[in-house]
Amino acid sequence: MTPPNGNSKRQRLSCTDACCFQGAPDKCKYAGNIQGLTQAEEIRRLRKKLASLEARIPPTDRSDDSKSLTLSPEAQSCICQKLSAASLTESHVSAGPSIQHALVSSFIANACPSGHHQWIWPVAQASGDSLMLWRALTATSYADQALATGDHAMYMEAQYHYTYAVTQLRNHLQKPGHATKTFDTKSLYTMVVLEFYETIDFRDRQRWSMHIDGAGAFLQDANLGPGNDIPPAVLDFIRLMDITISCVRKQKGYFTHSRWRQATASPLDPSRPRSSIAELLDVLDRATGLIEKAHIASDAAARTQKVEEMDDEYRRADFWAELDGVEKDMIRFIETNDHLKGQQAVLTQHVDELSIVIACAFRLIMSRIDTRPWRPSEKERVDLAALLVKRVVRLTNERSDKTSGVILLFTLRPAFFTFPEHHPGRQLTKHILANLSQKFRLQVANNVIDMFPPVVTPDSSPSPQSSHSTHSNGREMDGSVDVVSTTVY
């Protein structure tokens, strides 16, 4: 087809057109086009080989330096040396000779500063012998700096590295016989970093969900051997991200699978206490299963209007017993760990007020799926939401790491929907999310409220027999919700 200007050039293919490591799904608008990426990478590979050949020539053999083989500045900036494990220590990260090293080092320091979450260090060390993991870290670092500076060139570079990492990961997972191998830890690390990238550079809810589902499909199909070397700090962070995202999507987390719990369980040193996050995750694993069950029941009732079937589901003794068990565990956890008072609280890796905020958020969610007469009153739920928001404000001022920012923005979602429609707490929550987006440079913070509309659930009337009436207008196509008292977050 000839363009209007009369030039009959082939349409150039962008290397950022390959957006999904699930292959070429029907709903993917880019249809898995990777020609541009392949051509660009071939050029870079040849330039890198040229530089390697030049390095082998002794300086004394070069009669004329002006005739020696050289690389363009652009090529030099794109050729990154792998990070060594020795250079990636908690106290020092060597920036190396390239801009990639400087950006990755800066991102690591900002994502998980000393004294808070330590998941990024083992991941960064593993990138020393994994190109796809290195690319994922580089893409995330470029995206972070692009949002900080508004530099479009940096953003395009982030897109390039992101697309390359996704393509390499997809090709790696599609190798013949991959599912029969022992689980590849570096593949999991790459998925986690790409998930972090999606949170920083949130553009499309559909793409975000598609990539989460792609990662989940791999986790479910992987052959989980007993010798997986996953450091506890990394496993805790991965489980935490899995649970928070599962809560938003109303789907059971992938890491609640029994195979995962067995394969990733590492012997604990009795003399070393577990972190408060790890203790809380054991409780939340059960909570996410109940949230999914409530969502399935309420969604079925909304479609079929079979209120009686829904009543039977909610009267099941095991459901109530498990709900009571989770609630008691959460109360016990908060009472045991909630002794961090004041702005000058000392935070350690074992006692972390962030885990208290997470527990409060899940208590709000659990109380919403409980329709029994003795459930927490609306006033008690609003008071708990107000306490959660207050804690988030304090933590936002105290924390500077991106990991905390990601977790905090997901805990604000249940607080927002707990407040009545015209309650000032809703406006305050939106204001806090805007601050989170600006301070931590997280695009998803502007979309966490409406990215997944709340689902209509049993009404809050005191009688279980009459508490399951549903509203067909509870959800709108644009994601807005006009039913406040009947939502699961």
Tab-separated table of C-alpha atoms in Angstrom:
chain	number	residue	atom	x	y	z
A	1	MET	CA	0.000	0.000	0.000
A	2	THR	CA	1.444	3.393	-1.052
A	3	PRO	CA	1.319	6.150	1.591
A	4	PRO	CA	-0.341	9.505	0.763
A	5	ASN	CA	3.055	11.137	0.148
A	6	GLY	CA	3.802	8.681	-2.644
A	7	ASN	CA	6.724	6.918	-0.966
A	8	SER	CA	6.330	3.158	-1.032
A	9	LYS	CA	8.475	2.198	1.941
A	10	ARG	CA	7.962	-0.868	4.032
A	11	GLN	CA	6.467	-0.097	7.389
A	12	ARG	CA	9.167	-0.151	10.026
A	13	LEU	CA	8.670	-2.668	12.790
A	14	SER	CA	9.317	-1.465	16.302
A	15	CYS	CA	11.324	-3.705	18.587
A	16	THR	CA	8.807	-2.908	21.323
A	17	ASP	CA	5.991	-4.658	19.484
A	18	ALA	CA	6.514	-7.974	21.245
A	19	CYS	CA	4.719	-7.325	24.485
A	20	CYS	CA	3.845	-10.697	25.945
A	21	PHE	CA	5.737	-13.842	26.827
A	22	GLN	CA	2.633	-15.971	26.314
A	23	GLY	CA	3.389	-16.190	22.612
A	24	ALA	CA	0.862	-14.490	20.346
A	25	PRO	CA	-2.483	-14.531	22.182
A	26	ASP	CA	-5.588	-13.649	20.263
A	27	LYS	CA	-6.170	-10.520	22.318
A	28	CYS	CA	-2.626	-9.218	21.897
A	29	LYS	CA	-2.709	-6.270	19.507
A	30	TYR	CA	0.946	-6.763	18.576
A	31	ALA	CA	0.427	-10.406	17.536
A	32	GLY	CA	3.872	-11.415	18.767
A	33	ASN	CA	5.776	-9.352	16.165
A	34	ILE	CA	9.497	-9.547	17.024
A	35	GLN	CA	11.155	-8.853	13.647
A	36	GLY	CA	12.306	-5.403	14.700
A	37	LEU	CA	13.730	-6.801	17.914
A	38	THR	CA	15.561	-9.595	16.082
A	39	GLN	CA	17.180	-7.179	13.607
A	40	ALA	CA	18.229	-4.725	16.306
A	41	GLU	CA	19.724	-7.455	18.454
A	42	GLU	CA	21.646	-8.916	15.510
A	43	ILE	CA	23.265	-5.526	14.884
A	44	ARG	CA	24.193	-5.202	18.534
A	45	ARG	CA	25.582	-8.747	18.592
A	46	LEU	CA	27.834	-8.044	15.602
A	47	ARG	CA	29.071	-4.805	17.143
A	48	LYS	CA	29.857	-6.607	20.363
A	49	LYS	CA	31.803	-9.270	18.451
A	50	LEU	CA	33.698	-6.506	16.674
A	51	ALA	CA	34.673	-4.954	19.990
A	52	SER	CA	35.811	-8.348	21.277
A	53	LEU	CA	38.073	-8.846	18.257
A	54	GLU	CA	39.563	-5.389	18.685
A	55	ALA	CA	40.326	-6.092	22.327
A	56	ARG	CA	42.457	-9.088	21.316
A	57	ILE	CA	44.834	-6.906	19.272
A	58	PRO	CA	47.842	-5.923	21.433
A	59	PRO	CA	48.337	-2.145	21.658
A	60	THR	CA	51.879	-2.467	20.222
A	61	ASP	CA	50.528	-4.046	17.032
A	62	ARG	CA	48.375	-1.036	16.208
A	63	SER	CA	50.427	1.071	13.836
A	64	ASP	CA	47.701	3.658	13.413
A	65	ASP	CA	45.164	4.181	16.169
A	66	SER	CA	42.908	6.097	13.819
A	67	LYS	CA	42.452	2.940	11.748
A	68	SER	CA	41.664	0.648	14.650
A	69	LEU	CA	38.250	-0.852	14.956
A	70	THR	CA	35.960	1.312	17.049
A	71	LEU	CA	32.425	1.248	18.320
A	72	SER	CA	29.939	4.061	18.166
A	73	PRO	CA	29.050	5.729	21.491
A	74	GLU	CA	25.516	4.360	21.177
A	75	ALA	CA	26.829	0.812	20.798
A	76	GLN	CA	29.212	1.270	23.715
A	77	SER	CA	26.334	2.362	25.950
A	78	CYS	CA	24.312	-0.697	24.960
A	79	ILE	CA	27.031	-3.279	25.657
A	80	CYS	CA	26.786	-4.095	29.335
A	81	GLN	CA	29.162	-6.198	31.341
A	82	LYS	CA	27.590	-8.723	33.656
A	83	LEU	CA	27.399	-7.898	37.327
A	84	SER	CA	29.587	-10.092	39.478
A	85	ALA	CA	28.318	-11.426	42.751
A	86	ALA	CA	31.280	-9.881	44.528
A	87	SER	CA	30.408	-6.376	43.393
A	88	LEU	CA	26.774	-6.662	44.484
A	89	THR	CA	27.024	-6.421	48.224
A	90	GLU	CA	24.707	-4.625	50.568
A	91	SER	CA	27.243	-1.895	51.323
A	92	HIS	CA	28.628	-1.332	47.848
A	93	VAL	CA	27.489	-1.744	44.262
A	94	SER	CA	30.055	-1.107	41.549
A	95	ALA	CA	28.623	1.058	38.807
A	96	GLY	CA	30.945	-0.369	36.164
A	97	PRO	CA	31.808	1.343	32.896
A	98	SER	CA	28.326	1.555	31.387
A	99	ILE	CA	25.176	3.540	31.982
A	100	GLN	CA	23.313	0.283	32.596
A	101	HIS	CA	25.449	-0.459	35.642
A	102	ALA	CA	24.895	3.019	37.034
A	103	LEU	CA	21.129	2.840	36.548
A	104	VAL	CA	20.790	-0.681	37.915
A	105	SER	CA	22.904	0.218	40.937
A	106	SER	CA	20.738	3.269	41.578
A	107	PHE	CA	17.543	1.256	41.223
A	108	ILE	CA	18.769	-1.436	43.615
A	109	ALA	CA	19.636	1.181	46.222
A	110	ASN	CA	16.220	2.839	45.835
A	111	ALA	CA	14.162	-0.352	45.629
A	112	CYS	CA	15.463	-1.969	48.794
A	113	PRO	CA	17.718	0.213	50.955
A	114	SER	CA	19.596	-1.369	53.811
A	115	GLY	CA	17.421	-2.209	56.811
A	116	HIS	CA	14.231	-2.977	54.902
A	117	HIS	CA	13.543	-5.563	52.207
A	118	GLN	CA	16.526	-7.517	50.946
A	119	TRP	CA	14.963	-9.484	48.093
A	120	ILE	CA	16.715	-7.490	45.358
A	121	TRP	CA	20.275	-8.465	46.357
A	122	PRO	CA	20.112	-12.216	45.596
A	123	VAL	CA	18.212	-11.394	42.412
A	124	ALA	CA	20.871	-8.911	41.282
A	125	GLN	CA	23.649	-11.367	42.079
A	126	ALA	CA	21.923	-14.072	40.027
A	127	SER	CA	21.867	-11.721	37.023
A	128	GLY	CA	25.630	-12.198	36.711
A	129	ASP	CA	25.091	-15.352	34.641
A	130	SER	CA	21.573	-14.762	33.302
A	131	LEU	CA	21.215	-12.339	30.405
A	132	MET	CA	17.407	-12.291	30.503
A	133	LEU	CA	17.440	-11.429	34.220
A	134	TRP	CA	20.034	-8.718	33.601
A	135	ARG	CA	17.860	-7.303	30.817
A	136	ALA	CA	14.825	-7.276	33.114
A	137	LEU	CA	16.764	-5.385	35.798
A	138	THR	CA	18.096	-2.948	33.205
A	139	ALA	CA	14.606	-2.318	31.807
A	140	THR	CA	13.206	-1.642	35.270
A	141	SER	CA	16.076	0.721	36.054
A	142	TYR	CA	15.596	2.664	32.815
A	143	ALA	CA	11.836	2.920	33.408
A	144	ASP	CA	12.401	4.227	36.910
A	145	GLN	CA	14.792	6.922	35.707
A	146	ALA	CA	12.547	7.806	32.764
A	147	LEU	CA	9.687	8.546	35.149
A	148	ALA	CA	12.019	10.564	37.374
A	149	THR	CA	13.464	12.693	34.571
A	150	GLY	CA	10.749	12.624	31.913
A	151	ASP	CA	13.365	11.501	29.389
A	152	HIS	CA	11.563	9.858	26.460
A	153	ALA	CA	14.796	8.312	25.132
A	154	MET	CA	15.298	6.522	28.438
A	155	TYR	CA	11.740	5.238	28.307
A	156	MET	CA	12.267	3.844	24.807
A	157	GLU	CA	15.462	2.164	26.007
A	158	ALA	CA	13.472	0.662	28.889
A	159	GLN	CA	10.927	-0.666	26.396
A	160	TYR	CA	13.699	-2.220	24.336
A	161	HIS	CA	15.279	-4.061	27.268
A	162	TYR	CA	11.860	-5.071	28.596
A	163	THR	CA	10.812	-6.543	25.253
A	164	TYR	CA	14.120	-8.348	24.912
A	165	ALA	CA	13.814	-9.863	28.415
A	166	VAL	CA	10.218	-10.938	27.780
A	167	THR	CA	11.159	-12.543	24.460
A	168	GLN	CA	14.120	-14.379	25.967
A	169	LEU	CA	11.992	-15.607	28.853
A	170	ARG	CA	9.263	-16.798	26.514
A	171	ASN	CA	11.756	-18.655	24.318
A	172	HIS	CA	13.379	-20.166	27.393
A	173	LEU	CA	10.074	-21.450	28.758
A	174	GLN	CA	9.079	-22.885	25.387
A	175	LYS	CA	12.181	-25.044	25.037
A	176	PRO	CA	11.340	-28.727	24.475
A	177	GLY	CA	11.283	-30.627	27.717
A	178	HIS	CA	11.518	-27.507	29.887
A	179	ALA	CA	8.553	-28.545	32.020
A	180	THR	CA	10.300	-31.782	32.932
A	181	LYS	CA	13.382	-30.038	34.286
A	182	THR	CA	13.973	-28.971	37.840
A	183	PHE	CA	12.482	-25.555	38.434
A	184	ASP	CA	14.627	-22.731	37.064
A	185	THR	CA	15.122	-20.137	39.791
A	186	LYS	CA	16.410	-17.494	37.381
A	187	SER	CA	13.194	-17.733	35.356
A	188	LEU	CA	11.231	-16.998	38.506
A	189	TYR	CA	13.508	-14.065	39.338
A	190	THR	CA	13.037	-12.676	35.837
A	191	MET	CA	9.259	-12.904	36.217
A	192	VAL	CA	9.402	-11.064	39.527
A	193	VAL	CA	11.480	-8.216	38.100
A	194	LEU	CA	9.211	-7.955	35.028
A	195	GLU	CA	6.228	-7.862	37.373
A	196	PHE	CA	7.925	-5.019	39.207
A	197	TYR	CA	8.452	-3.296	35.853
A	198	GLU	CA	4.740	-3.598	35.057
A	199	THR	CA	3.917	-1.996	38.399
A	200	ILE	CA	6.262	0.922	37.747
A	201	ASP	CA	5.189	1.388	34.126
A	202	PHE	CA	1.497	0.514	34.334
A	203	ARG	CA	-0.116	1.312	30.988
A	204	ASP	CA	-2.667	-1.352	30.217
A	205	ARG	CA	-4.712	-3.449	32.639
A	206	GLN	CA	-5.225	-6.175	30.033
A	207	ARG	CA	-1.506	-6.514	29.352
A	208	TRP	CA	-0.745	-6.490	33.063
A	209	SER	CA	-3.235	-9.305	33.691
A	210	MET	CA	-1.999	-11.242	30.670
A	211	HIS	CA	1.561	-11.270	31.917
A	212	ILE	CA	0.526	-12.212	35.448
A	213	ASP	CA	-1.459	-15.136	34.016
A	214	GLY	CA	1.504	-16.154	31.870
A	215	ALA	CA	3.751	-16.271	34.919
A	216	GLY	CA	1.113	-18.196	36.845
A	217	ALA	CA	0.753	-20.795	34.103
A	218	PHE	CA	4.483	-21.442	34.264
A	219	LEU	CA	4.450	-21.723	38.051
A	220	GLN	CA	1.635	-24.263	37.937
A	221	ASP	CA	3.300	-26.400	35.240
A	222	ALA	CA	6.855	-26.249	36.557
A	223	ASN	CA	8.457	-29.348	37.987
A	224	LEU	CA	9.159	-28.189	41.533
A	225	GLY	CA	12.121	-30.062	42.907
A	226	PRO	CA	13.012	-30.091	46.618
A	227	GLY	CA	16.387	-28.414	46.088
A	228	ASN	CA	15.299	-25.015	44.798
A	229	ASP	CA	17.731	-22.419	46.059
A	230	ILE	CA	15.460	-19.466	46.847
A	231	PRO	CA	16.648	-17.205	49.685
A	232	PRO	CA	13.968	-16.572	52.351
A	233	ALA	CA	13.917	-12.815	51.700
A	234	VAL	CA	13.217	-13.374	47.996
A	235	LEU	CA	10.576	-16.014	48.667
A	236	ASP	CA	8.818	-13.771	51.183
A	237	PHE	CA	8.683	-10.909	48.690
A	238	ILE	CA	7.444	-13.135	45.853
A	239	ARG	CA	4.726	-14.620	48.047
A	240	LEU	CA	3.736	-11.159	49.235
A	241	MET	CA	3.392	-9.812	45.687
A	242	ASP	CA	1.466	-12.935	44.716
A	243	ILE	CA	-0.973	-12.532	47.591
A	244	THR	CA	-1.590	-8.806	47.134
A	245	ILE	CA	-2.172	-9.161	43.390
A	246	SER	CA	-4.394	-12.200	43.958
A	247	CYS	CA	-6.431	-10.172	46.425
A	248	VAL	CA	-6.973	-7.396	43.891
A	249	ARG	CA	-7.955	-9.864	41.177
A	250	LYS	CA	-10.094	-12.026	43.501
A	251	GLN	CA	-8.204	-15.164	42.473
A	252	LYS	CA	-6.300	-17.672	44.536
A	253	GLY	CA	-2.573	-17.067	44.566
A	254	TYR	CA	-0.215	-19.369	42.705
A	255	PHE	CA	2.049	-19.825	45.710
A	256	THR	CA	-0.742	-21.287	47.831
A	257	HIS	CA	-0.417	-24.524	45.859
A	258	SER	CA	0.721	-27.400	48.073
A	259	ARG	CA	3.596	-28.249	45.705
A	260	TRP	CA	4.963	-24.746	46.105
A	261	ARG	CA	4.711	-24.800	49.868
A	262	GLN	CA	6.610	-28.094	49.971
A	263	ALA	CA	9.195	-27.256	47.329
A	264	THR	CA	10.027	-23.796	48.636
A	265	ALA	CA	10.015	-24.730	52.307
A	266	SER	CA	13.522	-24.372	53.686
A	267	PRO	CA	14.656	-25.667	57.071
A	268	LEU	CA	14.537	-22.824	59.576
A	269	ASP	CA	17.245	-22.139	62.104
A	270	PRO	CA	15.511	-22.424	65.507
A	271	SER	CA	17.814	-19.764	66.918
A	272	ARG	CA	16.812	-17.266	64.224
A	273	PRO	CA	13.300	-15.810	64.491
A	274	ARG	CA	11.193	-15.566	61.361
A	275	SER	CA	10.358	-12.147	59.982
A	276	SER	CA	6.941	-10.699	60.727
A	277	ILE	CA	6.218	-10.686	56.987
A	278	ALA	CA	6.874	-14.443	56.791
A	279	GLU	CA	4.606	-15.096	59.771
A	280	LEU	CA	1.847	-13.004	58.241
A	281	LEU	CA	2.115	-14.756	54.871
A	282	ASP	CA	1.242	-18.077	56.489
A	283	VAL	CA	-2.035	-16.521	57.628
A	284	LEU	CA	-2.757	-14.764	54.345
A	285	ASP	CA	-2.331	-17.970	52.339
A	286	ARG	CA	-5.531	-19.204	53.973
A	287	ALA	CA	-7.244	-15.842	53.655
A	288	THR	CA	-6.803	-15.619	49.882
A	289	GLY	CA	-8.471	-19.004	49.460
A	290	LEU	CA	-11.532	-17.778	51.355
A	291	ILE	CA	-11.633	-14.555	49.353
A	292	GLU	CA	-11.606	-16.552	46.130
A	293	LYS	CA	-14.391	-18.822	47.408
A	294	ALA	CA	-16.529	-15.821	48.366
A	295	HIS	CA	-15.881	-14.209	44.998
A	296	ILE	CA	-16.883	-17.334	43.064
A	297	ALA	CA	-20.074	-17.712	45.078
A	298	SER	CA	-21.056	-14.055	44.749
A	299	ASP	CA	-20.229	-13.912	41.056
A	300	ALA	CA	-22.326	-17.016	40.382
A	301	ALA	CA	-25.238	-15.497	42.272
A	302	ALA	CA	-24.918	-12.244	40.345
A	303	ARG	CA	-25.173	-14.167	37.071
A	304	THR	CA	-27.907	-16.645	37.968
A	305	GLN	CA	-29.717	-14.886	40.816
A	306	LYS	CA	-29.829	-18.236	42.683
A	307	VAL	CA	-29.774	-16.781	46.152
A	308	GLU	CA	-30.593	-20.102	47.809
A	309	GLU	CA	-27.463	-21.785	46.443
A	310	MET	CA	-25.361	-18.921	47.687
A	311	ASP	CA	-26.933	-19.198	51.137
A	312	ASP	CA	-26.002	-22.872	51.263
A	313	GLU	CA	-22.413	-22.037	50.364
A	314	TYR	CA	-22.141	-19.442	53.093
A	315	ARG	CA	-23.758	-21.649	55.732
A	316	ARG	CA	-21.148	-24.351	55.320
A	317	ALA	CA	-19.581	-25.045	58.694
A	318	ASP	CA	-16.083	-25.460	57.323
A	319	PHE	CA	-16.227	-22.029	55.667
A	320	TRP	CA	-17.205	-20.325	58.917
A	321	ALA	CA	-14.686	-22.326	60.934
A	322	GLU	CA	-11.876	-21.401	58.570
A	323	LEU	CA	-12.989	-17.769	58.546
A	324	ASP	CA	-12.904	-17.725	62.349
A	325	GLY	CA	-9.473	-19.331	62.318
A	326	VAL	CA	-8.026	-16.735	59.962
A	327	GLU	CA	-9.544	-13.895	61.977
A	328	LYS	CA	-8.105	-15.247	65.224
A	329	ASP	CA	-4.681	-15.691	63.630
A	330	MET	CA	-4.728	-12.112	62.368
A	331	ILE	CA	-5.788	-10.735	65.743
A	332	ARG	CA	-3.047	-12.749	67.434
A	333	PHE	CA	-0.498	-11.516	64.903
A	334	ILE	CA	-1.430	-7.860	65.407
A	335	GLU	CA	-1.416	-8.169	69.194
A	336	THR	CA	1.989	-9.869	69.101
A	337	ASN	CA	3.679	-7.476	66.683
A	338	ASP	CA	1.835	-4.187	67.084
A	339	HIS	CA	4.187	-2.437	69.475
A	340	LEU	CA	5.796	0.057	67.121
A	341	LYS	CA	4.571	3.440	68.279
A	342	GLY	CA	5.505	6.954	67.261
A	343	GLN	CA	7.435	8.502	64.409
A	344	GLN	CA	10.788	7.351	65.811
A	345	ALA	CA	9.960	3.637	65.810
A	346	VAL	CA	12.947	1.405	65.158
A	347	LEU	CA	12.214	-0.903	62.244
A	348	THR	CA	14.013	-4.206	61.927
A	349	GLN	CA	13.697	-7.074	59.493
A	350	HIS	CA	11.883	-9.139	62.136
A	351	VAL	CA	9.467	-6.524	63.463
A	352	ASP	CA	8.025	-4.475	60.660
A	353	GLU	CA	5.062	-2.134	60.935
A	354	LEU	CA	4.427	-2.666	57.248
A	355	SER	CA	3.174	-6.159	58.035
A	356	ILE	CA	0.657	-4.678	60.476
A	357	VAL	CA	-0.782	-2.524	57.686
A	358	ILE	CA	-1.127	-5.614	55.505
A	359	ALA	CA	-2.873	-7.496	58.309
A	360	CYS	CA	-5.322	-4.616	58.807
A	361	ALA	CA	-6.124	-4.575	55.094
A	362	PHE	CA	-6.872	-8.292	55.053
A	363	ARG	CA	-8.975	-8.017	58.200
A	364	LEU	CA	-11.118	-5.498	56.341
A	365	ILE	CA	-11.492	-7.891	53.428
A	366	MET	CA	-12.296	-10.873	55.633
A	367	SER	CA	-14.910	-8.913	57.563
A	368	ARG	CA	-16.620	-8.024	54.297
A	369	ILE	CA	-17.122	-11.629	53.243
A	370	ASP	CA	-18.487	-12.471	56.699
A	371	THR	CA	-22.280	-12.005	56.624
A	372	ARG	CA	-23.120	-13.363	60.072
A	373	PRO	CA	-24.973	-11.184	62.591
A	374	TRP	CA	-21.920	-10.863	64.847
A	375	ARG	CA	-19.630	-9.629	62.101
A	376	PRO	CA	-17.870	-6.280	62.750
A	377	SER	CA	-20.234	-3.348	62.477
A	378	GLU	CA	-19.884	-0.752	59.739
A	379	LYS	CA	-18.514	1.738	62.255
A	380	GLU	CA	-15.859	-0.740	63.397
A	381	ARG	CA	-14.818	-1.379	59.810
A	382	VAL	CA	-14.624	2.349	59.039
A	383	ASP	CA	-12.556	2.923	62.188
A	384	LEU	CA	-10.174	0.149	61.143
A	385	ALA	CA	-9.898	1.660	57.652
A	386	ALA	CA	-9.125	5.067	59.185
A	387	LEU	CA	-6.409	3.476	61.336
A	388	LEU	CA	-4.953	1.772	58.265
A	389	VAL	CA	-4.864	5.038	56.310
A	390	LYS	CA	-3.184	6.796	59.231
A	391	ARG	CA	-0.493	4.134	59.374
A	392	VAL	CA	0.038	4.322	55.612
A	393	VAL	CA	0.548	8.090	55.815
A	394	ARG	CA	3.193	7.605	58.485
A	395	LEU	CA	4.943	4.832	56.587
A	396	THR	CA	4.876	6.895	53.385
A	397	ASN	CA	6.794	9.617	55.202
A	398	GLU	CA	9.234	7.163	56.808
A	399	ARG	CA	9.931	4.847	53.876
A	400	SER	CA	11.683	5.616	50.631
A	401	ASP	CA	12.033	2.171	49.057
A	402	LYS	CA	9.888	1.099	46.135
A	403	THR	CA	9.064	-2.270	47.640
A	404	SER	CA	7.249	-0.612	50.523
A	405	GLY	CA	5.504	1.719	48.086
A	406	VAL	CA	4.166	-1.198	46.031
A	407	ILE	CA	2.802	-2.937	49.123
A	408	LEU	CA	1.273	0.208	50.615
A	409	LEU	CA	-0.694	1.114	47.506
A	410	PHE	CA	-2.361	-2.314	47.427
A	411	THR	CA	-3.367	-2.060	51.104
A	412	LEU	CA	-5.120	1.255	50.426
A	413	ARG	CA	-7.604	-0.368	48.051
A	414	PRO	CA	-9.683	-2.189	50.728
A	415	ALA	CA	-9.558	0.911	52.922
A	416	PHE	CA	-10.988	3.031	50.087
A	417	PHE	CA	-13.982	0.754	49.525
A	418	THR	CA	-14.640	0.377	53.252
A	419	PHE	CA	-15.413	4.080	53.569
A	420	PRO	CA	-19.000	5.028	52.610
A	421	GLU	CA	-19.443	6.698	49.247
A	422	HIS	CA	-19.290	10.305	50.448
A	423	HIS	CA	-16.972	9.738	53.401
A	424	PRO	CA	-13.932	12.095	53.464
A	425	GLY	CA	-11.743	9.022	53.858
A	426	ARG	CA	-12.214	8.218	50.172
A	427	GLN	CA	-10.867	11.570	49.053
A	428	LEU	CA	-7.995	11.262	51.522
A	429	THR	CA	-7.153	7.803	50.178
A	430	LYS	CA	-7.048	9.118	46.605
A	431	HIS	CA	-4.768	11.931	47.759
A	432	ILE	CA	-2.424	9.419	49.437
A	433	LEU	CA	-2.340	7.288	46.281
A	434	ALA	CA	-1.389	10.363	44.260
A	435	ASN	CA	1.443	11.030	46.713
A	436	LEU	CA	2.568	7.408	46.451
A	437	SER	CA	2.600	7.644	42.673
A	438	GLN	CA	4.737	10.781	42.787
A	439	LYS	CA	7.119	9.804	45.586
A	440	PHE	CA	7.781	6.203	44.566
A	441	ARG	CA	7.235	6.737	40.818
A	442	LEU	CA	4.656	3.947	40.507
A	443	GLN	CA	2.231	4.356	37.620
A	444	VAL	CA	-0.064	1.649	38.958
A	445	ALA	CA	-0.865	3.800	42.015
A	446	ASN	CA	-3.107	5.971	39.846
A	447	ASN	CA	-5.088	2.918	38.732
A	448	VAL	CA	-5.226	0.658	41.777
A	449	ILE	CA	-8.762	1.765	42.701
A	450	ASP	CA	-10.467	1.101	39.380
A	451	MET	CA	-8.110	-1.353	37.657
A	452	PHE	CA	-10.328	-4.194	38.884
A	453	PRO	CA	-13.886	-3.173	39.805
A	454	PRO	CA	-15.083	-4.488	43.178
A	455	VAL	CA	-17.396	-7.455	42.903
A	456	VAL	CA	-20.936	-7.436	44.271
A	457	THR	CA	-21.082	-9.668	47.320
A	458	PRO	CA	-23.649	-10.542	49.975
A	459	ASP	CA	-25.465	-7.590	51.421
A	460	SER	CA	-24.686	-6.441	54.947
A	461	SER	CA	-28.100	-7.104	56.442
A	462	PRO	CA	-27.924	-9.035	59.743
A	463	SER	CA	-29.846	-12.129	58.690
A	464	PRO	CA	-27.857	-14.792	56.824
A	465	GLN	CA	-31.020	-15.945	55.071
A	466	SER	CA	-31.636	-12.502	53.625
A	467	SER	CA	-28.068	-11.298	53.367
A	468	HIS	CA	-27.304	-12.545	49.890
A	469	SER	CA	-29.409	-10.319	47.703
A	470	THR	CA	-27.356	-8.985	44.825
A	471	HIS	CA	-27.548	-5.908	42.689
A	472	SER	CA	-27.314	-6.223	38.949
A	473	ASN	CA	-26.137	-2.625	38.674
A	474	GLY	CA	-23.297	-3.108	41.146
A	475	ARG	CA	-20.665	-2.880	38.423
A	476	GLU	CA	-20.398	-0.502	35.515
A	477	MET	CA	-18.488	-0.943	32.299
A	478	ASP	CA	-16.073	1.879	33.086
A	479	GLY	CA	-15.007	0.336	36.382
A	480	SER	CA	-16.917	2.699	38.657
A	481	VAL	CA	-18.994	1.231	41.454
A	482	ASP	CA	-22.212	2.539	42.930
A	483	VAL	CA	-22.656	-0.100	45.631
A	484	VAL	CA	-20.450	0.608	48.615
A	485	SER	CA	-21.619	-1.843	51.241
A	486	THR	CA	-21.448	-4.927	49.047
A	487	THR	CA	-17.940	-5.130	47.656
A	488	VAL	CA	-14.973	-7.449	47.881
A	489	TYR	CA	-11.761	-5.598	47.238
